[in-house]
Coordinates of C-alpha atoms in Angstrom, one line a residue:
R1 CA -15.6 -21.3 29.5
A2 CA -11.9 -20.3 29.8
L3 CA -12.9 -17.2 31.8
A4 CA -15.4 -19.0 34.0
V5 CA -12.6 -21.0 35.8
D6 CA -9.2 -20.0 37.1
T7 CA -7.6 -23.4 37.6
P8 CA -5.6 -25.5 35.1
D9 CA -7.6 -27.9 32.9
A10 CA -5.8 -29.8 30.1
E11 CA -9.0 -30.6 28.2
L12 CA -10.2 -27.0 28.4
A13 CA -6.8 -25.8 27.3
A14 CA -6.9 -28.1 24.3
D15 CA -10.4 -26.9 23.4
I16 CA -9.3 -23.3 23.5
T17 CA -6.3 -24.1 21.4
R18 CA -8.6 -25.6 18.7
A19 CA -10.7 -22.4 18.9
A20 CA -7.6 -20.3 18.3
D21 CA -6.7 -22.5 15.3
A22 CA -10.1 -21.9 13.9
C23 CA -9.7 -18.1 14.3
R24 CA -6.3 -18.3 12.7
R25 CA -7.7 -20.1 9.6
R26 CA -10.4 -17.3 9.3
G27 CA -7.8 -14.6 9.6
Q28 CA -8.9 -13.5 13.1
R29 CA -5.3 -13.3 14.4
A30 CA -5.9 -10.9 17.3
L31 CA -8.6 -13.2 18.7
A32 CA -6.4 -16.2 18.1
A33 CA -3.7 -14.5 20.1
E34 CA -6.1 -13.8 23.0
L35 CA -7.3 -17.4 23.0
G36 CA -3.7 -18.7 22.8
L37 CA -2.8 -16.8 25.9
L38 CA -5.9 -18.1 27.7
A39 CA -5.0 -21.7 26.6
A40 CA -1.5 -21.3 28.0
E41 CA -2.9 -20.0 31.3
R42 CA -5.2 -23.0 31.6
T43 CA -2.4 -25.5 30.7
P44 CA -1.4 -27.7 33.7
A45 CA 2.2 -27.3 35.0
A46 CA 2.8 -30.9 34.1
L47 CA 2.7 -29.9 30.4
P48 CA 5.3 -27.2 30.1
Q49 CA 6.1 -27.8 26.4
E50 CA 2.4 -27.5 25.5
E51 CA 2.2 -24.3 27.5
L52 CA 5.3 -22.9 25.7
A53 CA 4.0 -23.8 22.3
R54 CA 0.8 -22.0 23.0
L55 CA 2.6 -18.9 24.2
V56 CA 4.8 -18.8 21.2
G57 CA 1.8 -19.3 18.9
A58 CA 0.0 -16.5 20.7
A59 CA 3.0 -14.2 20.3
E60 CA 3.2 -14.9 16.6
D61 CA -0.6 -14.3 16.1
A62 CA -0.2 -11.0 17.9
G63 CA 2.7 -10.1 15.7
W64 CA 0.6 -10.8 12.6
A65 CA -2.3 -8.7 14.0
G66 CA -0.1 -5.8 15.0
R67 CA -1.1 -6.2 18.6
A68 CA 2.1 -5.1 20.4
D69 CA 0.5 -5.4 23.9
L70 CA -0.4 -9.1 23.4
A71 CA 2.9 -9.9 21.7
R72 CA 4.9 -8.4 24.6
R73 CA 2.7 -10.2 27.1
A74 CA 3.2 -13.5 25.5
T75 CA 6.9 -13.0 24.9
R76 CA 7.5 -12.1 28.6
A77 CA 5.8 -15.3 29.5
V78 CA 8.0 -17.3 27.1
L79 CA 11.2 -15.7 28.3
A80 CA 10.2 -16.5 31.9
R81 CA 10.2 -20.2 31.2
D82 CA 12.7 -22.8 30.1
A83 CA 12.2 -22.0 26.4
S84 CA 14.5 -23.2 23.7
P85 CA 16.6 -20.6 21.7
A86 CA 14.3 -21.1 18.7
Q87 CA 11.2 -20.4 20.8
R88 CA 12.8 -17.3 22.3
V89 CA 13.7 -16.0 18.8
R90 CA 10.2 -16.6 17.5
A91 CA 8.7 -14.8 20.4
R92 CA 11.1 -11.8 20.1
L93 CA 10.5 -11.5 16.4
A94 CA 6.8 -11.4 17.1
V95 CA 7.4 -8.3 19.2
I96 CA 9.4 -6.7 16.3
D97 CA 6.6 -7.6 13.8
A98 CA 3.9 -6.1 16.1
A99 CA 5.8 -2.8 16.4
G100 CA 4.9 -1.8 12.9
Q101 CA 6.9 1.4 11.9
A102 CA 8.1 2.0 15.5
L103 CA 11.3 0.1 15.2
A104 CA 13.7 2.7 16.6
D105 CA 13.6 1.4 20.2
L106 CA 14.0 -2.3 19.5
D107 CA 17.8 -2.6 19.4
E108 CA 17.9 -4.7 22.6
T109 CA 15.2 -7.1 21.4
I110 CA 17.1 -7.5 18.1
A111 CA 20.4 -8.1 19.9
H112 CA 18.9 -10.9 22.0
A113 CA 17.3 -12.4 18.9
V114 CA 20.7 -12.4 17.2
A115 CA 22.4 -14.2 20.1
D116 CA 19.6 -16.8 20.4
A117 CA 19.6 -17.5 16.6
A118 CA 23.4 -18.3 16.5
G119 CA 24.1 -21.6 14.8
D120 CA 20.7 -21.8 13.0
P121 CA 20.8 -20.3 9.5
S122 CA 17.0 -20.2 9.1
L123 CA 16.6 -18.3 12.4
Q124 CA 19.5 -16.1 11.6
A125 CA 17.9 -15.3 8.2
A126 CA 14.6 -14.3 9.9
V127 CA 16.5 -12.0 12.3
Q128 CA 18.5 -10.4 9.5
L129 CA 15.3 -9.6 7.6
R130 CA 14.0 -7.6 10.5
I131 CA 17.4 -5.9 10.8
A132 CA 17.1 -4.9 7.1
W133 CA 13.6 -3.4 7.7
K134 CA 14.8 -1.5 10.7
H135 CA 17.7 0.0 8.7
N136 CA 15.3 1.2 6.1
I137 CA 12.3 2.4 8.2
G138 CA 14.0 3.4 11.5
D139 CA 17.4 4.4 10.3
G140 CA 16.6 5.6 6.8
D141 CA 19.6 3.8 5.5
P142 CA 18.8 1.7 2.4
V143 CA 22.4 0.7 1.8
R144 CA 22.7 -1.0 5.2
A145 CA 19.2 -2.5 4.6
R146 CA 20.3 -3.9 1.3
D147 CA 23.4 -5.4 2.9
A148 CA 21.5 -7.0 5.7
A149 CA 19.0 -8.5 3.2
A150 CA 21.9 -9.9 1.2
E151 CA 23.2 -11.6 4.4
A152 CA 19.7 -12.9 5.1
G153 CA 19.4 -14.4 1.7
A154 CA 22.7 -16.2 2.0
L155 CA 21.6 -17.6 5.4
A156 CA 18.2 -18.6 4.1
K157 CA 19.8 -20.4 1.2
A158 CA 22.2 -22.3 3.5
G159 CA 19.2 -23.3 5.7
G160 CA 17.1 -24.4 2.7
D161 CA 14.4 -21.8 3.5
Q162 CA 13.2 -20.6 0.0
V163 CA 10.5 -18.4 1.4
A164 CA 13.0 -16.4 3.5
E165 CA 15.3 -16.4 0.5
A166 CA 12.5 -14.9 -1.7
M167 CA 11.8 -12.2 1.0
A168 CA 15.5 -11.3 1.3
L169 CA 15.7 -10.9 -2.5
T170 CA 12.5 -8.7 -2.3
V171 CA 14.1 -6.4 0.2
R172 CA 17.2 -6.2 -1.9
A173 CA 15.1 -5.3 -4.9
R174 CA 13.2 -2.7 -2.9
M175 CA 16.3 -1.0 -1.7
G176 CA 17.8 -1.3 -5.2
R177 CA 14.9 0.6 -6.6
I178 CA 15.3 3.3 -4.0
L179 CA 19.0 3.6 -4.7
G180 CA 18.5 3.7 -8.5
C181 CA 20.4 0.4 -9.1
P182 CA 19.9 -0.9 -12.6
D183 CA 19.7 -4.6 -11.4
A184 CA 16.7 -4.1 -9.1
E185 CA 14.2 -5.5 -11.6
D186 CA 16.4 -8.5 -12.2
I187 CA 16.6 -9.2 -8.5
L188 CA 12.8 -9.0 -8.2
A189 CA 12.4 -11.4 -11.1
E190 CA 14.7 -13.8 -9.3
A191 CA 12.5 -13.6 -6.2
L192 CA 9.4 -14.1 -8.2
A193 CA 10.8 -17.3 -9.7
L194 CA 11.1 -19.0 -6.3
P195 CA 8.2 -21.0 -4.9
A196 CA 5.6 -18.7 -3.3
P197 CA 3.8 -20.5 -0.4
E198 CA 2.1 -18.5 2.4
V199 CA 4.6 -15.9 3.5
P200 CA 5.2 -16.2 7.2
L201 CA 6.3 -12.6 7.6
G202 CA 3.4 -11.0 5.6
M203 CA 2.4 -10.5 2.0
R204 CA 3.8 -6.9 2.2
N205 CA 7.3 -8.5 2.3
A206 CA 6.7 -10.8 -0.6
P207 CA 7.9 -10.3 -4.2
Q208 CA 4.3 -10.4 -5.5
F209 CA 3.5 -7.2 -3.5
L210 CA 6.7 -5.4 -4.5
A211 CA 5.9 -6.1 -8.2
V212 CA 2.7 -4.2 -7.6
R213 CA 4.6 -1.3 -6.0
H214 CA 6.9 -1.2 -9.0
A215 CA 4.0 -1.1 -11.4
L216 CA 2.6 1.8 -9.4
F217 CA 5.9 3.7 -9.4
D218 CA 6.0 3.1 -13.2
D219 CA 2.4 4.2 -13.6
R220 CA 1.5 0.8 -15.1
L221 CA -1.8 1.4 -13.2
T222 CA -4.0 -1.2 -14.9
D223 CA -1.5 -3.9 -14.0
A224 CA -1.2 -2.6 -10.4
R225 CA -4.9 -2.5 -9.9
R226 CA -5.4 -6.0 -11.3
Q227 CA -2.8 -7.5 -9.1
L228 CA -4.1 -5.6 -6.0
L229 CA -7.6 -7.0 -6.5
V230 CA -6.1 -10.5 -6.4
L231 CA -4.0 -9.7 -3.3
L232 CA -6.8 -8.1 -1.2
P233 CA -8.9 -11.2 -0.5
A234 CA -5.7 -13.2 0.1
V235 CA -4.4 -10.8 2.7
Q236 CA -7.8 -10.6 4.4
R237 CA -7.7 -14.3 4.8
T238 CA -4.2 -14.2 6.5
G239 CA -5.4 -11.9 9.2
S240 CA -2.4 -9.6 9.0
A241 CA -3.7 -6.1 9.6
E242 CA -0.5 -4.6 8.2
D243 CA -0.9 -6.6 5.0
V244 CA -4.4 -5.4 4.5
F245 CA -3.4 -1.9 5.2
E246 CA -0.6 -2.0 2.7
V247 CA -2.9 -3.3 0.0
L248 CA -5.5 -0.6 0.8
R249 CA -2.8 2.1 0.7
S250 CA -1.6 0.9 -2.7
M251 CA -5.2 0.8 -4.0
T252 CA -5.7 4.3 -2.8
E253 CA -2.6 5.6 -4.6
T254 CA -3.4 3.6 -7.7
E255 CA -6.9 4.9 -8.0
L256 CA -5.8 8.5 -7.4
R257 CA -3.3 8.3 -10.2
R258 CA -6.0 6.8 -12.4
G259 CA -8.3 9.7 -11.6
R260 CA -10.8 7.6 -9.7
C261 CA -11.0 9.7 -6.6
V262 CA -14.2 8.4 -5.1
R263 CA -12.9 4.8 -5.1
A264 CA -9.6 6.1 -3.7
T265 CA -11.3 7.9 -0.8
A266 CA -13.2 4.7 0.1
H267 CA -10.0 2.7 0.3
A268 CA -8.3 5.4 2.3
R269 CA -11.2 5.5 4.8
R270 CA -11.0 1.7 5.2
A271 CA -7.2 1.9 5.8
L272 CA -7.7 4.6 8.5
E273 CA -10.5 2.6 10.2
L274 CA -8.3 -0.6 10.1
T275 CA -5.4 1.3 11.6
I276 CA -7.5 2.5 14.5
E277 CA -9.2 -0.8 15.1
A278 CA -5.9 -2.8 15.0
G279 CA -3.7 -0.3 16.8
L280 CA -1.3 0.0 13.8
S281 CA 1.3 2.8 13.5
P282 CA -0.8 5.9 12.7
G283 CA 1.7 7.8 10.5
P284 CA 1.1 5.8 7.3
A285 CA -2.7 5.9 7.8
W286 CA -2.7 9.7 8.2
Y287 CA -0.5 10.0 5.1
V288 CA -3.0 7.9 3.1
A289 CA -5.9 10.0 4.4
A290 CA -4.2 13.2 3.6
T291 CA -3.4 12.0 0.0
A292 CA -7.0 11.2 -0.6
E293 CA -8.3 14.4 0.9
A294 CA -5.9 16.5 -1.2
A295 CA -7.4 15.0 -4.3
A296 CA -11.0 14.5 -3.5
G297 CA -11.9 16.2 -0.1
S298 CA -10.5 19.5 1.0
F299 CA -7.1 21.0 1.1
A300 CA -7.6 22.1 4.7
R301 CA -8.4 18.6 5.9
A302 CA -5.6 17.2 3.9
A303 CA -3.1 19.6 5.6
A304 CA -4.5 18.7 9.0
Y305 CA -4.2 14.9 8.3
A306 CA -0.7 15.4 7.0
R307 CA 0.4 17.2 10.1
R308 CA -1.0 14.4 12.3
G309 CA 1.0 11.9 10.2
I310 CA 4.1 14.0 10.4
R311 CA 3.9 14.1 14.2
A312 CA 3.2 10.4 14.5
S313 CA 6.1 9.5 12.2
E314 CA 8.4 11.8 14.1
E315 CA 7.4 10.1 17.4
E316 CA 8.0 6.6 16.0
G317 CA 11.2 7.5 14.2
D318 CA 9.7 6.5 10.9
Q319 CA 11.8 8.3 8.3
V320 CA 10.0 6.8 5.3
F321 CA 6.5 8.1 6.2
L322 CA 7.8 11.3 7.7
S323 CA 9.0 12.2 4.1
R324 CA 5.6 11.2 2.7
G325 CA 3.6 13.2 5.2
L326 CA 5.7 16.3 4.5
Y327 CA 5.4 15.7 0.8
V328 CA 1.6 15.8 1.0
L329 CA 1.7 18.9 3.2
G330 CA 4.0 20.7 0.8
T331 CA 1.9 19.8 -2.2
V332 CA -1.2 21.2 -0.5
E333 CA 0.7 24.4 0.5
L334 CA 1.8 24.8 -3.1
A335 CA -1.8 24.3 -4.4
T336 CA -3.2 26.9 -2.0
G337 CA -0.7 29.6 -2.9
E338 CA 1.5 29.3 0.2
A339 CA 4.7 29.2 -1.9
A340 CA 7.2 30.1 0.8
K341 CA 5.7 27.5 3.2
A342 CA 5.7 24.9 0.4
V343 CA 9.4 25.6 -0.3
A344 CA 10.3 25.1 3.3
T345 CA 8.3 21.9 3.7
L346 CA 9.4 20.4 0.4
S347 CA 13.0 21.3 1.1
R348 CA 12.8 19.3 4.3
V349 CA 11.6 16.4 2.2
A350 CA 14.6 16.9 -0.1
A351 CA 16.9 16.8 2.9
L352 CA 15.3 13.7 4.3
E353 CA 15.4 11.9 1.0
E354 CA 19.1 12.8 0.5
A355 CA 19.9 11.6 4.0
Q356 CA 18.1 8.3 3.1
Q357 CA 20.1 8.1 -0.1
V358 CA 17.0 7.9 -2.3
V359 CA 18.1 8.2 -5.9
D360 CA 15.0 7.0 -8.0
P361 CA 12.7 10.0 -8.4
S362 CA 9.6 7.8 -9.0
V363 CA 9.5 6.5 -5.5
L364 CA 8.4 9.9 -4.0
R365 CA 7.8 12.6 -6.6
W366 CA 8.8 15.8 -4.7
H367 CA 11.2 17.2 -7.2
G368 CA 8.8 18.8 -9.6
E369 CA 6.6 20.0 -6.7
L370 CA 9.6 21.8 -5.1
A371 CA 10.7 23.3 -8.4
E372 CA 7.2 24.7 -8.9
A373 CA 7.2 26.1 -5.4
L374 CA 10.6 27.7 -6.0
V375 CA 9.2 29.4 -9.2
A376 CA 6.1 30.6 -7.2
A377 CA 8.5 31.9 -4.5
D378 CA 10.4 34.0 -7.1
A379 CA 13.4 31.7 -7.3
P380 CA 13.4 30.4 -10.8
G381 CA 17.1 30.0 -10.9
E382 CA 17.1 27.6 -8.0
A383 CA 14.2 25.7 -9.6
A384 CA 16.2 25.4 -12.9
G385 CA 19.2 24.1 -11.0
L386 CA 17.1 21.4 -9.3
L387 CA 15.5 20.4 -12.6
D388 CA 18.9 20.2 -14.2
R389 CA 20.1 17.8 -11.5
V390 CA 17.2 15.4 -11.4
T391 CA 16.3 15.2 -15.1
P392 CA 19.4 13.2 -16.2
V393 CA 18.7 10.7 -13.4
A394 CA 15.0 10.3 -14.4
R395 CA 16.0 9.9 -18.0
S396 CA 18.7 7.3 -17.3
L397 CA 16.2 5.2 -15.3
G398 CA 13.5 5.6 -17.9
R399 CA 11.0 7.3 -15.6
T400 CA 8.9 8.9 -18.4
T401 CA 6.0 10.1 -16.2
V402 CA 8.5 11.7 -13.8
L403 CA 10.1 13.5 -16.7
A404 CA 6.7 14.9 -17.6
A405 CA 6.2 16.3 -14.1
L406 CA 9.6 17.9 -14.3
D407 CA 8.7 19.4 -17.7
R408 CA 5.6 21.0 -16.1
A409 CA 7.8 22.7 -13.6
R410 CA 10.3 23.6 -16.3
G411 CA 7.5 25.3 -18.3
L412 CA 6.6 27.5 -15.3
C413 CA 10.3 28.2 -14.9
L414 CA 10.6 29.3 -18.5
S415 CA 7.7 31.7 -18.1
A416 CA 9.2 33.2 -15.0
R417 CA 12.5 33.8 -16.8
G418 CA 10.8 35.7 -19.7
E419 CA 10.3 32.9 -22.3
P420 CA 6.5 32.6 -22.4
E421 CA 6.3 31.2 -25.9
R422 CA 8.6 28.2 -25.1
A423 CA 6.7 27.8 -21.8
V424 CA 3.4 27.5 -23.5
A425 CA 4.7 25.0 -26.1
L426 CA 6.3 22.9 -23.4
L427 CA 3.2 22.9 -21.2
E428 CA 0.8 22.1 -24.1
A429 CA 3.0 19.1 -25.1
T430 CA 3.3 18.0 -21.4
A431 CA -0.5 18.1 -21.0
E432 CA -0.8 15.8 -24.0
R433 CA 1.8 13.4 -22.7
F434 CA 0.0 13.1 -19.4
G435 CA -3.2 12.4 -21.3
G436 CA -1.4 9.6 -23.2
F437 CA -0.2 8.1 -19.9
G438 CA -3.7 8.0 -18.5
L439 CA -3.0 10.4 -15.7
P440 CA -6.0 12.9 -15.7
L441 CA -5.1 14.7 -12.5
E442 CA -1.6 15.4 -13.7
R443 CA -2.9 16.6 -17.0
G444 CA -5.4 18.9 -15.2
R445 CA -2.6 20.3 -13.1
T446 CA -0.5 21.0 -16.2
L447 CA -3.5 22.8 -17.8
L448 CA -3.8 25.0 -14.7
A449 CA -0.1 25.9 -15.1
L450 CA -0.7 26.6 -18.8
A451 CA -3.6 28.9 -17.9
R452 CA -1.4 30.8 -15.5
V453 CA 1.2 31.4 -18.2
E454 CA -1.4 32.5 -20.7
R455 CA -3.0 34.9 -18.3
R456 CA 0.4 36.5 -17.7
R457 CA 0.6 37.0 -21.5
R458 CA -2.8 38.7 -21.4
R459 CA -4.2 35.9 -23.6
R460 CA -7.6 35.5 -22.0
A461 CA -9.1 33.1 -24.5
P462 CA -6.4 30.4 -24.4
A463 CA -6.3 30.8 -20.6
R464 CA -10.0 30.3 -20.4
A465 CA -9.8 27.2 -22.7
A466 CA -7.1 25.6 -20.6
L467 CA -9.0 26.2 -17.3
R468 CA -12.2 24.8 -18.9
A469 CA -10.4 21.7 -20.0
A470 CA -8.8 21.3 -16.5
A471 CA -12.2 21.7 -14.8
E472 CA -13.7 19.0 -17.0
L473 CA -10.9 16.6 -16.1
F474 CA -11.2 17.4 -12.3
E475 CA -15.0 17.1 -12.4
A476 CA -14.9 13.7 -14.2
A477 CA -12.3 12.5 -11.7
G478 CA -14.2 13.7 -8.6
A479 CA -11.2 15.9 -7.6
G480 CA -13.2 18.5 -5.8
P481 CA -10.4 20.7 -4.4
W482 CA -8.7 21.0 -7.8
L483 CA -12.1 21.7 -9.5
D484 CA -12.6 24.6 -7.1
L485 CA -9.1 25.8 -7.9
A486 CA -9.8 25.8 -11.6
R487 CA -13.1 27.7 -11.1
E488 CA -11.5 30.3 -8.8
N489 CA -8.9 31.0 -11.4
A490 CA -11.3 31.5 -14.2
P491 CA -10.6 34.7 -16.1
E492 CA -14.2 35.9 -15.8
S493 CA -14.1 35.7 -12.0
C494 CA -10.5 36.8 -11.5
A495 CA -9.4 39.1 -14.2
P496 CA -5.7 40.1 -13.8
H497 CA -4.7 43.6 -13.1
P498 CA -3.0 45.1 -16.2
G499 CA 0.2 46.0 -14.3
V500 CA 0.6 42.5 -12.8
A501 CA 1.6 41.1 -16.2
A502 CA 5.1 42.7 -15.8
L503 CA 5.7 40.9 -12.5
T504 CA 6.5 37.4 -11.4
E505 CA 3.9 35.4 -9.5
A506 CA 5.5 36.0 -6.2
E507 CA 5.9 39.8 -7.0
A508 CA 2.3 40.0 -8.1
R509 CA 1.0 38.4 -4.9
L510 CA 3.0 40.9 -2.8
A511 CA 2.0 43.9 -5.0
L512 CA -1.7 43.1 -4.7
L513 CA -1.4 42.8 -0.9
V514 CA 0.5 46.1 -0.6
A515 CA -1.8 47.9 -3.0
G516 CA -4.7 46.7 -0.9
G517 CA -3.3 48.4 2.2
A518 CA -1.2 45.7 3.8
S519 CA 1.9 46.9 5.7
N520 CA 5.3 45.3 5.0
Q521 CA 4.9 43.4 8.3
E522 CA 1.4 42.2 7.4
A523 CA 2.5 41.1 3.9
A524 CA 5.5 39.3 5.4
A525 CA 3.3 37.4 7.8
K526 CA 0.7 36.6 5.1
L527 CA 3.4 35.3 2.6
F528 CA 5.6 33.7 5.3
L529 CA 8.5 35.9 4.3
S530 CA 10.9 38.0 6.3
V531 CA 10.3 41.8 6.3
K532 CA 13.7 42.3 4.7
T533 CA 12.7 40.0 1.8
V534 CA 9.4 41.9 1.4
E535 CA 11.3 45.2 1.3
A536 CA 13.7 43.9 -1.4
R537 CA 10.9 42.4 -3.5
L538 CA 8.9 45.6 -3.2
T539 CA 11.8 47.6 -4.5
R540 CA 12.0 45.4 -7.6
I541 CA 8.2 45.9 -8.1
Y542 CA 8.5 49.6 -7.9
Q543 CA 11.3 49.5 -10.5
K544 CA 9.4 47.3 -12.9
L545 CA 6.3 49.4 -12.7
D546 CA 8.1 52.7 -12.5
V547 CA 6.4 53.9 -9.4
R548 CA 7.7 55.4 -6.1
S549 CA 4.9 54.9 -3.6
R550 CA 2.1 52.6 -2.5
A551 CA -0.5 55.0 -3.9
Q552 CA 1.2 55.0 -7.3
L553 CA 1.5 51.2 -7.1
A554 CA -2.3 50.9 -6.5
T555 CA -2.9 53.2 -9.5
A556 CA -0.6 51.2 -11.7
L557 CA -2.3 48.0 -10.9
R558 CA -5.7 49.6 -11.8
G559 CA -4.2 50.5 -15.1
Q560 CA -5.0 54.2 -14.7

């Protein structure tokens, strides 16, 4: 009916507005935004306030739905009319909300919103909350984000807005967790104690959702899953595409940690489909897809998805998910034996996290992965230094499962430094700890590490037992790529060369390549090293095996 005419009609505009209200109640926010714009277009010029109200409502619906095109269209119309400061602020905030992770280019919009909100504490609180999010996502500065959230909380309290106050406390708690502040949980508890009506800025910004994220960081996975199953239908009713995505992302991560890879993959697929349908920022969705693929699909696809996410996050200036995309890529490179690449990728994660002042190692667990990559790249001293720096932090914060991951890396480090007995004891104990925590994939990965150490000691039976146990865990979890890895490393199918036992993992890889006929240049390209590094490492190999040529090296590796 609206599209059938092109003249103002007050009755038709009212009907369309009622239709938009019905869509909003059903969570169909994008359709509500389209209908709201149509209702405004059909509103007679004699009813300017009704037209403005419909335009502002359309902008806010578009913000909820993540439809930046509709939000900007509605906001331009609001700003072209004699709108009140409050209406201008609400419209501009809708543009910010619709931008998703792409907050880097919205400084002008935020500046105008700050000016229009002057004198109204509630509006000022709403603007300060967006500024806090921008500081975190776009600027990678949790300290400034925390300070902006504190200002938002004070303004909300002055304006009597308890919902905004709760969200401001939530942002403070989130930043506090990142920064390793001991009072983060107390601040979250304060937010949870406030009334919790429908959150106008999305469930993802509510204390209830942050409590789920903290449960996930702490590996309280049963609690996290139970709360997520309550939140999922609630966010589906609100119509916020970003809310639904965030719950699906958290469900994917939770199920992967629990070793329920099939369920996790289904959630990741829904998150990606939703992102495409709603036009959300793609970086987070590709990160989720890569994480699921790395556990249950294929390492090759996981790397491809991670690279897409990295490019998208770089384009949008999203520092948070840039780190996450690189983390997944580095983990895949480590798993597939590309140690030098993994070191480079994970070192970039370390630099980004340091720039973002991230202290708590449970938020993104790159530390153990980088340490393992350094060991594999023949740099156990650097790995030990990293572990010595992060372990006291994890211990002081009580991050027990992070400490277990660090101990897995420490076990490999001990082996590389010539202490195999201590390495085996530590890895066996760590595998048991992961079993007690209910983290089967982490336990399986620890058993793979144990098998590598036992094989280097020429103890085939213990290595075979560790690989068999790892394979059983991966098979039960549906972790296909890791199951393939356990089978490929089985002693029966990949018996070690006798001479390799005297070498580090990085040296062994180079020795086998060179003994197989690779030139120094070819080996350097294959291992992502410089030719100079290959030459220096080859010299050490010759000294360890007491050989002087490639032919003698091949003979030594055959044990003849």
